[in-house]
Amino acid sequence: MSYSPKIGVWLCECGGNIGDVVDTQKVMDEIKNQVQFVKRERYLCSKPSIDTIKEIIKNEKLERIVLACCTPKMHRETFLKNVIEEGINPAFLEIVNVREQCSWVHKKDPEGATLKSLDLIKGAISRIKESKELHTKQMHVTQEVLVIGGGVAGITTSLRLSEYGLKVHLIEKSPSIGGHMIQYPKVFPTLDCSQCILTPKMASIAQSSNINLKTYSEVKEVTGSPGNFNVKIWVKPRGVDVEKCIGCGECSRVCPVEAPSEYDERIGKRKAAYIPFPQSVPSVYTIDFDNCVRCGLCAANCPREAIDLNDEGKIEELNVGAIVLATGFELFDLTNLVNYGYGRYPNVITSLEMERILDVNGPTGSQLIVPKTGRQVKSVVYVLCAGSRDTEVGQPYCSRVCCLYSMKQAQLLRDRGVDVWINYIDIRSPGRRYEEFYRLTQEKGVNFVKGKVTEIEPNGEQVLVRSEEMMLNKMMENVVDLVVLSPPIISSEDTAKLSEMLKVPIDEDKFVLEKHPKLDPVATKRDGVFAAGAVIGPKDIQSTTAEAEGAAMKVVNFLGMARIIEANKAYLARNELCDGCGKCKKICPESAITIVEDKPVFNEITCSGCGACIPECPQNALDQEGLTDIQIQTQIKGILNDTKAPLKIIAFVEKEVVYTAIDLAGLARLSYASSIRIIPMPSLARIKLEHILYAFSYGADGVMMLEAPIHEGPYGNAHKISEERAEEYKWALEDYEIDSSRLWYSRVYVPDWRKLERIFNTFHEMVESEDPIEGNQRGKILKNLLKIKD
Amino acid sequence: MTEIIFNEDTKRFRDSILKIGGAERLMLCYQCGTCTNDCPVAKRIEEFRPRNIARLAMFGQKQQLFSSDLLWLCAGCYTCYEHCPQKVHVSEIISALRRLAFIEGKIHPTIKSLLTALSRYGYIMEIGEFENELREEENLPPAPEPAINEISTIMEKTGTLKKVGGN
Ligand SMILES: Cc1cc2nc3c(=O)[nH]c(=O)nc-3n(C[C@H](O)[C@H](O)[C@H](O)COP(=O)(O)OP(=O)(O)OC[C@H]3O[C@@H](n4cnc5c(N)ncnc54)[C@H](O)[C@@H]3O)c2cc1C
Ligand code: SF4
Ligand code: SF4
Ligand code: SF4
């Protein structure tokens, strides 16, 4: 090596925690000649010690620092901050864990612990010699956000983002925002007026100068990458210039055509020139070209000349940094459930239709009647789980809100003297104030019948509803005026299409998959794309709003933070070798790679640094910042060269989940073989066959790959890949006459830390029982490796 | 009213049901009552509740299941099989229970007489001249000669004959 940097090594005794087991003097003596400076401290993390480190860096002009102490998860950040103050680049600090991994677990084997500490420090020294400076980067991120869907979720997120000062483009496919919530007269559990609480928010959307509201519009195309998406919006032909229209309604008054009103669930009618409901936002009319007869009356009567019957719609282009999906839900088509006769019997309706009937401004003019026959309604049966929790014909999941909204409607009906039965399988009312709401419903005299409705048939002008009355073990036949079905809440076709466009995976149930169902519930699997509300699964308004607030926060965080890019990315290190085969693109679990002009281009925001693409490249063209192949190789070499340990095992471990488990094993003072030498990795998908071969050629007797569970930890998506590779590597080892049992692969969960003792010892004993690997065999492997390199 | 009892026997009994093909989904029953309400037998016989049979089976209540005619009342129409939203398939649970009952020799007298007839005539009833005349009226050929020997050999070797009291 031409240049050898000045390296300083500190060894901490941690009171007696390290020093009582590890012979620190011996370690110091052994490495003295390899580096510029060695020092031992009683407590390295204490203020005086840290000050000394800083002093010495200055006085001795040290360039790279190795600290042998406790787990980096304890004090790395503190040490890092301080050495950076002395002008040391973050890449030039290595922490060697000689407490959790040595003294605490090899108490009964001080000699082994000492040898192991020494080896680990040697490994760090040779690795740090190969380290290159690392710099976090600034990245351009467009400070604008696209919100798709103007229901309560999209409205809430947009308002919050605009308050924060970000430019928001809110895209709604129908003529007005408001979503499902604006169709309800009252909302559970407080029975407050839904329109009274939502309308002011809708008005704020219209007024906010930061919000570009595009109704009657859809997203057509999304390209680009997180932080910098290019979006094409299809503004559908509306026939009315939204800038000119003053919402006077002249057009509607003169329009001769009537069509079913979507807002009224097709019970009521509207004109072809229409506004969905009086409080629509924007307060702008729309021409429904599917029904328009082009008589031209509206255009002739519009005082603002806002109407253009030849409107063809237009495409608008946007550039945004982040996207929020808030496209909500749809209801399952109940004509699929033939036994309920929906669509055939006039007095069988959906819960959403009932919402409209219960509205004082609804299509029946506040009368409680069967819309199609006009017959007065004095008795109602609610059919819960009408298709939900049904693995046979409906949806397997629970739709979560139907128990509650049915109770809401039942209360409103009881207040008007109607007899109500609710047929249920289980009543689900968890959530704050919800059980109380159930009790109130009982108090109001609603009859709860345990027994799913299985059949409905006409009975004169009424219907006969059959179920079991389980509590009494009897069959029940109930003749009533109206049946209300609660259909499954399902994800829409639109959402499926958008998910493809946005490269956001959906789950089996077609709802958007969360990045992590518990720990990151409003982020999607794609960076820069978030989701809120019923698009991630059935839920009530309260949870929807909470998610919408959360999504706004995530966006702010993303747009602010994403500008700083960690220096841990994969990159095309040897451009000339790459033949553009695209294998790296295929394997990347984060979809961070695109192939441009036959070369991979890495999206540095999306790349998690899992390293999965690097071993995949058949041309050996890729490498990783801060964890280069040469660093890994020299670390292995440093650990194994000239060691006096009788048996040596290199354990590559995933650095978040598994490493933590190993620390916990230390904390619990478990005891395992001191042959185990740990090298942390992002995901084990980073490991190449050559790393394993180097280990064997430099003297390892066994190699372990301890991976975290799939989807756990920051590199979770790559953990499946390592499993497949480990299998290949085992086969490959046989080619080198190394028994495949010398390569161990398993997954470790954090709570598994107790098992580690057994895992390590089992592997140690197994390796020990084998005949040793001959020196010339190791030499052959090395020769072979070097040949491959040439 | 018989009490519900839990012990090692009830546990073992439940496990033996679950092992029988078709009955594996027993534990998924969420007691919605669809099976009962759609069952043609339940409409006529108050004690017969497929849902209750599933429930008793879940709790391994062999005593109660075997001590009456209940299991043998199912018409095997498969309505419950078709309608169950959880795919529990009560009809299959009942078949499984019948099998277990049969092994213990707890066989309904009607079934016994049917099986005895089978071993004797090769059919579950004797086919005589009268029956064949009826067939002729419907343009059907006379009933084929039954393989009485084979049937009774099978029934003997499987121990079926003994269980129904034949020899
Ligand atoms: C009958 C019924 C009664 C209910 N009652 C209550 C209650 O009383 N209390 C309560 O807490 N919850 C209630 N809920 C649940 C409540 O409706 C939901 O929690 C809430 O509507 C979810 O809001 P959202 O914004 O996620 O979805 P939505 O309300 O569905 O809004 C989605 C919006 O996105 C738009 N959109 C869809 N696709 C696109 C696209 N491709 N491009 C652009 N825009 C698109 C839609 O037009 C819509 O405006 C009830 C549900 C039902 C079915
Ligand atoms: S919320 Fe109630 S009615 Fe709706 S699917 Fe769940 S259990 Fe059935
Ligand atoms: S796998 Fe390697 S050779 Fe193939 S495109 Fe990627 S970098 Fe180039
Ligand atoms: S595989 Fe991992 S390291 Fe490679 S580009 Fe994808 S995320 Fe980055």
mmCIF file of N, CA, C and O in Angstrom, chain A residues 604-680:
data_model
loop_
_atom_site.group_PDB
_atom_site.id
_atom_site.type_symbol
_atom_site.label_atom_id
_atom_site.label_comp_id
_atom_site.label_asym_id
_atom_site.label_seq_id
_atom_site.Cartn_x
_atom_site.Cartn_y
_atom_site.Cartn_z
ATOM 1 N N GLU A 604 -30.913 7.415 -5.527
ATOM 2 C CA GLU A 604 -30.231 7.407 -4.232
ATOM 3 C C GLU A 604 -31.186 7.584 -3.063
ATOM 4 O O GLU A 604 -30.848 7.266 -1.936
ATOM 5 N N ILE A 605 -32.370 8.093 -3.340
ATOM 6 C CA ILE A 605 -33.329 8.210 -2.248
ATOM 7 C C ILE A 605 -33.930 6.838 -1.951
ATOM 8 O O ILE A 605 -34.058 6.422 -0.812
ATOM 9 N N THR A 606 -34.250 6.138 -3.016
ATOM 10 C CA THR A 606 -34.940 4.871 -2.844
ATOM 11 C C THR A 606 -34.027 3.756 -2.380
ATOM 12 O O THR A 606 -34.437 2.882 -1.617
ATOM 13 N N CYS A 607 -32.794 3.767 -2.851
ATOM 14 C CA CYS A 607 -31.872 2.691 -2.469
ATOM 15 C C CYS A 607 -31.745 2.650 -0.958
ATOM 16 O O CYS A 607 -31.446 3.655 -0.312
ATOM 17 N N SER A 608 -32.002 1.483 -0.385
ATOM 18 C CA SER A 608 -31.931 1.362 1.065
ATOM 19 C C SER A 608 -30.515 1.039 1.512
ATOM 20 O O SER A 608 -30.206 1.102 2.686
ATOM 21 N N GLY A 609 -29.686 0.664 0.560
ATOM 22 C CA GLY A 609 -28.342 0.248 0.913
ATOM 23 C C GLY A 609 -28.274 -1.190 1.378
ATOM 24 O O GLY A 609 -27.386 -1.572 2.125
ATOM 25 N N CYS A 610 -29.222 -1.988 0.920
ATOM 26 C CA CYS A 610 -29.244 -3.390 1.344
ATOM 27 C C CYS A 610 -28.129 -4.175 0.682
ATOM 28 O O CYS A 610 -27.691 -5.194 1.185
ATOM 29 N N GLY A 611 -27.703 -3.720 -0.486
ATOM 30 C CA GLY A 611 -26.579 -4.364 -1.154
ATOM 31 C C GLY A 611 -26.934 -5.576 -1.983
ATOM 32 O O GLY A 611 -26.046 -6.265 -2.502
ATOM 33 N N ALA A 612 -28.199 -5.851 -2.165
ATOM 34 C CA ALA A 612 -28.614 -7.076 -2.856
ATOM 35 C C ALA A 612 -28.163 -7.119 -4.312
ATOM 36 O O ALA A 612 -27.920 -8.180 -4.868
ATOM 37 N N CYS A 613 -28.058 -5.941 -4.941
ATOM 38 C CA CYS A 613 -27.724 -5.935 -6.370
ATOM 39 C C CYS A 613 -26.271 -6.292 -6.619
ATOM 40 O O CYS A 613 -25.924 -6.773 -7.690
ATOM 41 N N ILE A 614 -25.408 -6.046 -5.631
ATOM 42 C CA ILE A 614 -23.969 -6.138 -5.892
ATOM 43 C C ILE A 614 -23.518 -7.568 -6.225
ATOM 44 O O ILE A 614 -22.890 -7.794 -7.246
ATOM 45 N N PRO A 615 -23.886 -8.559 -5.406
ATOM 46 C CA PRO A 615 -23.514 -9.924 -5.776
ATOM 47 C C PRO A 615 -24.234 -10.411 -7.030
ATOM 48 O O PRO A 615 -23.773 -11.343 -7.680
ATOM 49 N N GLU A 616 -25.343 -9.755 -7.376
ATOM 50 C CA GLU A 616 -26.125 -10.220 -8.517
ATOM 51 C C GLU A 616 -25.420 -9.945 -9.842
ATOM 52 O O GLU A 616 -25.615 -10.651 -10.817
ATOM 53 N N CYS A 617 -24.618 -8.907 -9.860
ATOM 54 C CA CYS A 617 -23.989 -8.486 -11.117
ATOM 55 C C CYS A 617 -22.972 -9.520 -11.590
ATOM 56 O O CYS A 617 -21.972 -9.767 -10.929
ATOM 57 N N PRO A 618 -23.212 -10.119 -12.750
ATOM 58 C CA PRO A 618 -22.290 -11.155 -13.233
ATOM 59 C C PRO A 618 -20.947 -10.569 -13.667
ATOM 60 O O PRO A 618 -19.971 -11.288 -13.810
ATOM 61 N N GLN A 619 -20.931 -9.240 -13.866
ATOM 62 C CA GLN A 619 -19.709 -8.595 -14.360
ATOM 63 C C GLN A 619 -18.892 -7.980 -13.236
ATOM 64 O O GLN A 619 -17.856 -7.377 -13.492
ATOM 65 N N ASN A 620 -19.379 -8.105 -12.012
ATOM 66 C CA ASN A 620 -18.646 -7.530 -10.893
ATOM 67 C C ASN A 620 -18.461 -6.019 -11.072
ATOM 68 O O ASN A 620 -17.411 -5.475 -10.789
ATOM 69 N N ALA A 621 -19.492 -5.358 -11.550
ATOM 70 C CA ALA A 621 -19.365 -3.935 -11.879
ATOM 71 C C ALA A 621 -19.827 -3.027 -10.749
ATOM 72 O O ALA A 621 -19.577 -1.835 -10.781
ATOM 73 N N LEU A 622 -20.529 -3.592 -9.749
ATOM 74 C CA LEU A 622 -21.138 -2.740 -8.726
ATOM 75 C C LEU A 622 -20.359 -2.773 -7.417
ATOM 76 O O LEU A 622 -19.622 -3.707 -7.138
ATOM 77 N N ASP A 623 -20.570 -1.746 -6.632
ATOM 78 C CA ASP A 623 -19.978 -1.735 -5.287
ATOM 79 C C ASP A 623 -20.842 -0.860 -4.393
ATOM 80 O O ASP A 623 -21.872 -0.349 -4.850
ATOM 81 N N GLN A 624 -20.452 -0.715 -3.153
ATOM 82 C CA GLN A 624 -21.289 0.037 -2.224
ATOM 83 C C GLN A 624 -20.460 1.031 -1.429
ATOM 84 O O GLN A 624 -19.364 0.706 -0.955
ATOM 85 N N GLU A 625 -20.983 2.239 -1.277
ATOM 86 C CA GLU A 625 -20.308 3.274 -0.492
ATOM 87 C C GLU A 625 -20.218 2.852 0.963
ATOM 88 O O GLU A 625 -21.200 2.418 1.544
ATOM 89 N N GLY A 626 -19.059 2.997 1.529
ATOM 90 C CA GLY A 626 -18.898 2.716 2.957
ATOM 91 C C GLY A 626 -18.823 1.241 3.274
ATOM 92 O O GLY A 626 -18.611 0.853 4.421
ATOM 93 N N LEU A 627 -19.033 0.406 2.276
ATOM 94 C CA LEU A 627 -18.971 -1.034 2.506
ATOM 95 C C LEU A 627 -18.524 -1.686 1.203
ATOM 96 O O LEU A 627 -19.240 -2.460 0.581
ATOM 97 N N THR A 628 -17.319 -1.326 0.800
ATOM 98 C CA THR A 628 -16.842 -1.835 -0.485
ATOM 99 C C THR A 628 -16.396 -3.282 -0.325
ATOM 100 O O THR A 628 -16.116 -3.755 0.771
ATOM 101 N N ASP A 629 -16.331 -3.959 -1.453
ATOM 102 C CA ASP A 629 -15.866 -5.346 -1.438
ATOM 103 C C ASP A 629 -14.487 -5.435 -0.796
ATOM 104 O O ASP A 629 -14.211 -6.343 -0.020
ATOM 105 N N ILE A 630 -13.661 -4.469 -1.130
ATOM 106 C CA ILE A 630 -12.293 -4.534 -0.621
ATOM 107 C C ILE A 630 -12.277 -4.323 0.897
ATOM 108 O O ILE A 630 -11.509 -4.937 1.620
ATOM 109 N N GLN A 631 -13.197 -3.470 1.397
ATOM 110 C CA GLN A 631 -13.280 -3.298 2.856
ATOM 111 C C GLN A 631 -13.688 -4.604 3.539
ATOM 112 O O GLN A 631 -13.126 -4.981 4.556
ATOM 113 N N ILE A 632 -14.675 -5.254 2.939
ATOM 114 C CA ILE A 632 -15.133 -6.515 3.540
ATOM 115 C C ILE A 632 -14.001 -7.533 3.520
ATOM 116 O O ILE A 632 -13.699 -8.191 4.515
ATOM 117 N N GLN A 633 -13.332 -7.599 2.375
ATOM 118 C CA GLN A 633 -12.265 -8.587 2.225
ATOM 119 C C GLN A 633 -11.121 -8.331 3.212
ATOM 120 O O GLN A 633 -10.655 -9.245 3.880
ATOM 121 N N THR A 634 -10.720 -7.062 3.329
ATOM 122 C CA THR A 634 -9.587 -6.796 4.229
ATOM 123 C C THR A 634 -9.976 -6.983 5.684
ATOM 124 O O THR A 634 -9.153 -7.374 6.501
ATOM 125 N N GLN A 635 -11.236 -6.724 5.987
ATOM 126 C CA GLN A 635 -11.668 -6.948 7.369
ATOM 127 C C GLN A 635 -11.574 -8.439 7.701
ATOM 128 O O GLN A 635 -11.072 -8.821 8.763
ATOM 129 N N ILE A 636 -12.041 -9.266 6.768
ATOM 130 C CA ILE A 636 -11.956 -10.716 6.984
ATOM 131 C C ILE A 636 -10.496 -11.123 7.168
ATOM 132 O O ILE A 636 -10.130 -11.857 8.082
ATOM 133 N N LYS A 637 -9.680 -10.584 6.280
ATOM 134 C CA LYS A 637 -8.257 -10.936 6.309
ATOM 135 C C LYS A 637 -7.621 -10.500 7.628
ATOM 136 O O LYS A 637 -6.912 -11.259 8.283
ATOM 137 N N GLY A 638 -7.940 -9.251 8.019
ATOM 138 C CA GLY A 638 -7.377 -8.725 9.255
ATOM 139 C C GLY A 638 -7.753 -9.569 10.458
ATOM 140 O O GLY A 638 -6.936 -9.811 11.352
ATOM 141 N N ILE A 639 -8.978 -10.037 10.492
ATOM 142 C CA ILE A 639 -9.440 -10.841 11.621
ATOM 143 C C ILE A 639 -8.712 -12.179 11.670
ATOM 144 O O ILE A 639 -8.297 -12.651 12.724
ATOM 145 N N LEU A 640 -8.522 -12.775 10.491
ATOM 146 C CA LEU A 640 -8.055 -14.167 10.468
ATOM 147 C C LEU A 640 -6.533 -14.300 10.390
ATOM 148 O O LEU A 640 -5.969 -15.294 10.862
ATOM 149 N N ASN A 641 -5.859 -13.315 9.798
ATOM 150 C CA ASN A 641 -4.413 -13.421 9.638
ATOM 151 C C ASN A 641 -3.700 -13.506 10.973
ATOM 152 O O ASN A 641 -4.013 -12.760 11.894
ATOM 153 N N ASP A 642 -2.754 -14.389 11.061
ATOM 154 C CA ASP A 642 -1.893 -14.532 12.246
ATOM 155 C C ASP A 642 -2.663 -14.717 13.535
ATOM 156 O O ASP A 642 -2.176 -14.333 14.593
ATOM 157 N N THR A 643 -3.844 -15.238 13.472
ATOM 158 C CA THR A 643 -4.540 -15.420 14.749
ATOM 159 C C THR A 643 -4.074 -16.704 15.406
ATOM 160 O O THR A 643 -3.704 -17.667 14.723
ATOM 161 N N LYS A 644 -4.085 -16.663 16.734
ATOM 162 C CA LYS A 644 -3.642 -17.867 17.437
ATOM 163 C C LYS A 644 -4.835 -18.700 17.894
ATOM 164 O O LYS A 644 -4.679 -19.728 18.528
ATOM 165 N N ALA A 645 -6.015 -18.237 17.574
ATOM 166 C CA ALA A 645 -7.199 -18.980 18.013
ATOM 167 C C ALA A 645 -7.243 -20.334 17.337
ATOM 168 O O ALA A 645 -6.934 -20.445 16.151
ATOM 169 N N PRO A 646 -7.610 -21.369 18.085
ATOM 170 C CA PRO A 646 -7.600 -22.718 17.516
ATOM 171 C C PRO A 646 -8.694 -22.917 16.462
ATOM 172 O O PRO A 646 -8.505 -23.645 15.503
ATOM 173 N N LEU A 647 -9.836 -22.265 16.634
ATOM 174 C CA LEU A 647 -10.938 -22.455 15.691
ATOM 175 C C LEU A 647 -11.527 -21.086 15.387
ATOM 176 O O LEU A 647 -11.734 -20.284 16.301
ATOM 177 N N LYS A 648 -11.768 -20.819 14.107
ATOM 178 C CA LYS A 648 -12.231 -19.483 13.734
ATOM 179 C C LYS A 648 -13.513 -19.545 12.909
ATOM 180 O O LYS A 648 -13.559 -20.257 11.909
ATOM 181 N N ILE A 649 -14.494 -18.828 13.366
ATOM 182 C CA ILE A 649 -15.760 -18.784 12.631
ATOM 183 C C ILE A 649 -16.095 -17.333 12.325
ATOM 184 O O ILE A 649 -16.100 -16.484 13.225
ATOM 185 N N ILE A 650 -16.332 -17.039 11.055
ATOM 186 C CA ILE A 650 -16.762 -15.690 10.676
ATOM 187 C C ILE A 650 -18.285 -15.693 10.622
ATOM 188 O O ILE A 650 -18.887 -16.523 9.932
ATOM 189 N N ALA A 651 -18.886 -14.801 11.389
ATOM 190 C CA ALA A 651 -20.356 -14.714 11.366
ATOM 191 C C ALA A 651 -20.762 -13.369 10.773
ATOM 192 O O ALA A 651 -20.559 -12.327 11.388
ATOM 193 N N PHE A 652 -21.327 -13.419 9.565
ATOM 194 C CA PHE A 652 -21.893 -12.206 8.980
ATOM 195 C C PHE A 652 -23.293 -12.039 9.551
ATOM 196 O O PHE A 652 -24.097 -12.967 9.491
ATOM 197 N N VAL A 653 -23.572 -10.888 10.141
ATOM 198 C CA VAL A 653 -24.902 -10.721 10.741
ATOM 199 C C VAL A 653 -25.562 -9.433 10.253
ATOM 200 O O VAL A 653 -24.887 -8.423 10.028
ATOM 201 N N GLU A 654 -26.847 -9.494 10.074
ATOM 202 C CA GLU A 654 -27.629 -8.316 9.707
ATOM 203 C C GLU A 654 -27.475 -7.298 10.830
ATOM 204 O O GLU A 654 -27.570 -7.650 12.009
ATOM 205 N N LYS A 655 -27.223 -6.032 10.459
ATOM 206 C CA LYS A 655 -26.697 -5.121 11.478
ATOM 207 C C LYS A 655 -27.739 -4.440 12.364
ATOM 208 O O LYS A 655 -27.346 -3.741 13.293
ATOM 209 N N GLU A 656 -29.011 -4.590 12.092
ATOM 210 C CA GLU A 656 -30.004 -3.966 12.979
ATOM 211 C C GLU A 656 -30.654 -4.995 13.908
ATOM 212 O O GLU A 656 -30.411 -5.002 15.099
ATOM 213 N N VAL A 657 -31.452 -5.874 13.319
ATOM 214 C CA VAL A 657 -32.219 -6.827 14.119
ATOM 215 C C VAL A 657 -31.313 -7.867 14.779
ATOM 216 O O VAL A 657 -31.324 -8.046 16.001
ATOM 217 N N VAL A 658 -30.502 -8.538 13.952
ATOM 218 C CA VAL A 658 -29.688 -9.636 14.487
ATOM 219 C C VAL A 658 -28.605 -9.100 15.428
ATOM 220 O O VAL A 658 -28.349 -9.652 16.491
ATOM 221 N N TYR A 659 -28.008 -7.991 14.995
ATOM 222 C CA TYR A 659 -26.952 -7.408 15.837
ATOM 223 C C TYR A 659 -27.506 -7.071 17.216
ATOM 224 O O TYR A 659 -26.865 -7.304 18.240
ATOM 225 N N THR A 660 -28.731 -6.541 17.237
ATOM 226 C CA THR A 660 -29.354 -6.216 18.520
ATOM 227 C C THR A 660 -29.568 -7.469 19.361
ATOM 228 O O THR A 660 -29.326 -7.474 20.568
ATOM 229 N N ALA A 661 -29.986 -8.552 18.698
ATOM 230 C CA ALA A 661 -30.183 -9.804 19.428
ATOM 231 C C ALA A 661 -28.863 -10.270 20.050
ATOM 232 O O ALA A 661 -28.820 -10.730 21.191
ATOM 233 N N ILE A 662 -27.782 -10.099 19.296
ATOM 234 C CA ILE A 662 -26.467 -10.526 19.804
ATOM 235 C C ILE A 662 -26.054 -9.657 20.996
ATOM 236 O O ILE A 662 -25.516 -10.150 21.987
ATOM 237 N N ASP A 663 -26.368 -8.363 20.892
ATOM 238 C CA ASP A 663 -26.106 -7.478 22.041
ATOM 239 C C ASP A 663 -26.889 -7.930 23.268
ATOM 240 O O ASP A 663 -26.387 -7.917 24.390
ATOM 241 N N LEU A 664 -28.136 -8.323 23.040
ATOM 242 C CA LEU A 664 -28.974 -8.743 24.168
ATOM 243 C C LEU A 664 -28.438 -10.033 24.792
ATOM 244 O O LEU A 664 -28.468 -10.202 26.009
ATOM 245 N N ALA A 665 -27.918 -10.908 23.957
ATOM 246 C CA ALA A 665 -27.301 -12.130 24.470
ATOM 247 C C ALA A 665 -26.135 -11.748 25.381
ATOM 248 O O ALA A 665 -25.897 -12.363 26.423
ATOM 249 N N GLY A 666 -25.405 -10.697 24.981
ATOM 250 C CA GLY A 666 -24.303 -10.213 25.799
ATOM 251 C C GLY A 666 -24.801 -9.646 27.115
ATOM 252 O O GLY A 666 -24.307 -9.989 28.190
ATOM 253 N N LEU A 667 -25.827 -8.832 27.009
ATOM 254 C CA LEU A 667 -26.400 -8.195 28.191
ATOM 255 C C LEU A 667 -26.861 -9.239 29.205
ATOM 256 O O LEU A 667 -26.738 -9.063 30.405
ATOM 257 N N ALA A 668 -27.383 -10.355 28.688
ATOM 258 C CA ALA A 668 -27.871 -11.419 29.567
ATOM 259 C C ALA A 668 -26.729 -12.336 29.999
ATOM 260 O O ALA A 668 -26.963 -13.342 30.667
ATOM 261 N N ARG A 669 -25.498 -12.003 29.607
ATOM 262 C CA ARG A 669 -24.305 -12.773 29.959
ATOM 263 C C ARG A 669 -24.438 -14.246 29.575
ATOM 264 O O ARG A 669 -24.042 -15.144 30.299
ATOM 265 N N LEU A 670 -25.038 -14.496 28.399
ATOM 266 C CA LEU A 670 -25.032 -15.868 27.901
ATOM 267 C C LEU A 670 -23.587 -16.228 27.592
ATOM 268 O O LEU A 670 -22.712 -15.369 27.565
ATOM 269 N N SER A 671 -23.360 -17.481 27.338
ATOM 270 C CA SER A 671 -21.982 -17.887 27.130
ATOM 271 C C SER A 671 -21.899 -18.757 25.886
ATOM 272 O O SER A 671 -22.524 -19.806 25.822
ATOM 273 N N TYR A 672 -21.177 -18.265 24.897
ATOM 274 C CA TYR A 672 -20.988 -19.089 23.698
ATOM 275 C C TYR A 672 -19.524 -19.131 23.291
ATOM 276 O O TYR A 672 -18.698 -18.402 23.850
ATOM 277 N N ALA A 673 -19.238 -19.984 22.311
ATOM 278 C CA ALA A 673 -17.845 -20.237 21.926
ATOM 279 C C ALA A 673 -17.157 -18.955 21.441
ATOM 280 O O ALA A 673 -17.743 -18.171 20.707
ATOM 281 N N SER A 674 -15.923 -18.757 21.851
ATOM 282 C CA SER A 674 -15.207 -17.530 21.491
ATOM 283 C C SER A 674 -14.684 -17.584 20.063
ATOM 284 O O SER A 674 -14.055 -16.646 19.591
ATOM 285 N N SER A 675 -14.957 -18.672 19.377
ATOM 286 C CA SER A 675 -14.521 -18.763 17.975
ATOM 287 C C SER A 675 -15.328 -17.836 17.065
ATOM 288 O O SER A 675 -14.893 -17.512 15.967
ATOM 289 N N ILE A 676 -16.502 -17.403 17.531
ATOM 290 C CA ILE A 676 -17.410 -16.620 16.700
ATOM 291 C C ILE A 676 -16.918 -15.180 16.539
ATOM 292 O O ILE A 676 -16.808 -14.441 17.515
ATOM 293 N N ARG A 677 -16.629 -14.778 15.302
ATOM 294 C CA ARG A 677 -16.186 -13.397 15.030
ATOM 295 C C ARG A 677 -17.200 -12.729 14.111
ATOM 296 O O ARG A 677 -17.396 -13.161 12.979
ATOM 297 N N ILE A 678 -17.773 -11.650 14.671
ATOM 298 C CA ILE A 678 -18.936 -11.074 13.997
ATOM 299 C C ILE A 678 -18.587 -9.922 13.061
ATOM 300 O O ILE A 678 -17.816 -9.025 13.427
ATOM 301 N N ILE A 679 -19.139 -9.957 11.857
ATOM 302 C CA ILE A 679 -19.012 -8.827 10.922
ATOM 303 C C ILE A 679 -20.423 -8.385 10.528
ATOM 304 O O ILE A 679 -21.161 -9.151 9.925
ATOM 305 N N PRO A 680 -20.814 -7.157 10.898
ATOM 306 C CA PRO A 680 -22.165 -6.703 10.552
ATOM 307 C C PRO A 680 -22.303 -6.338 9.078
ATOM 308 O O PRO A 680 -21.361 -5.859 8.463
#
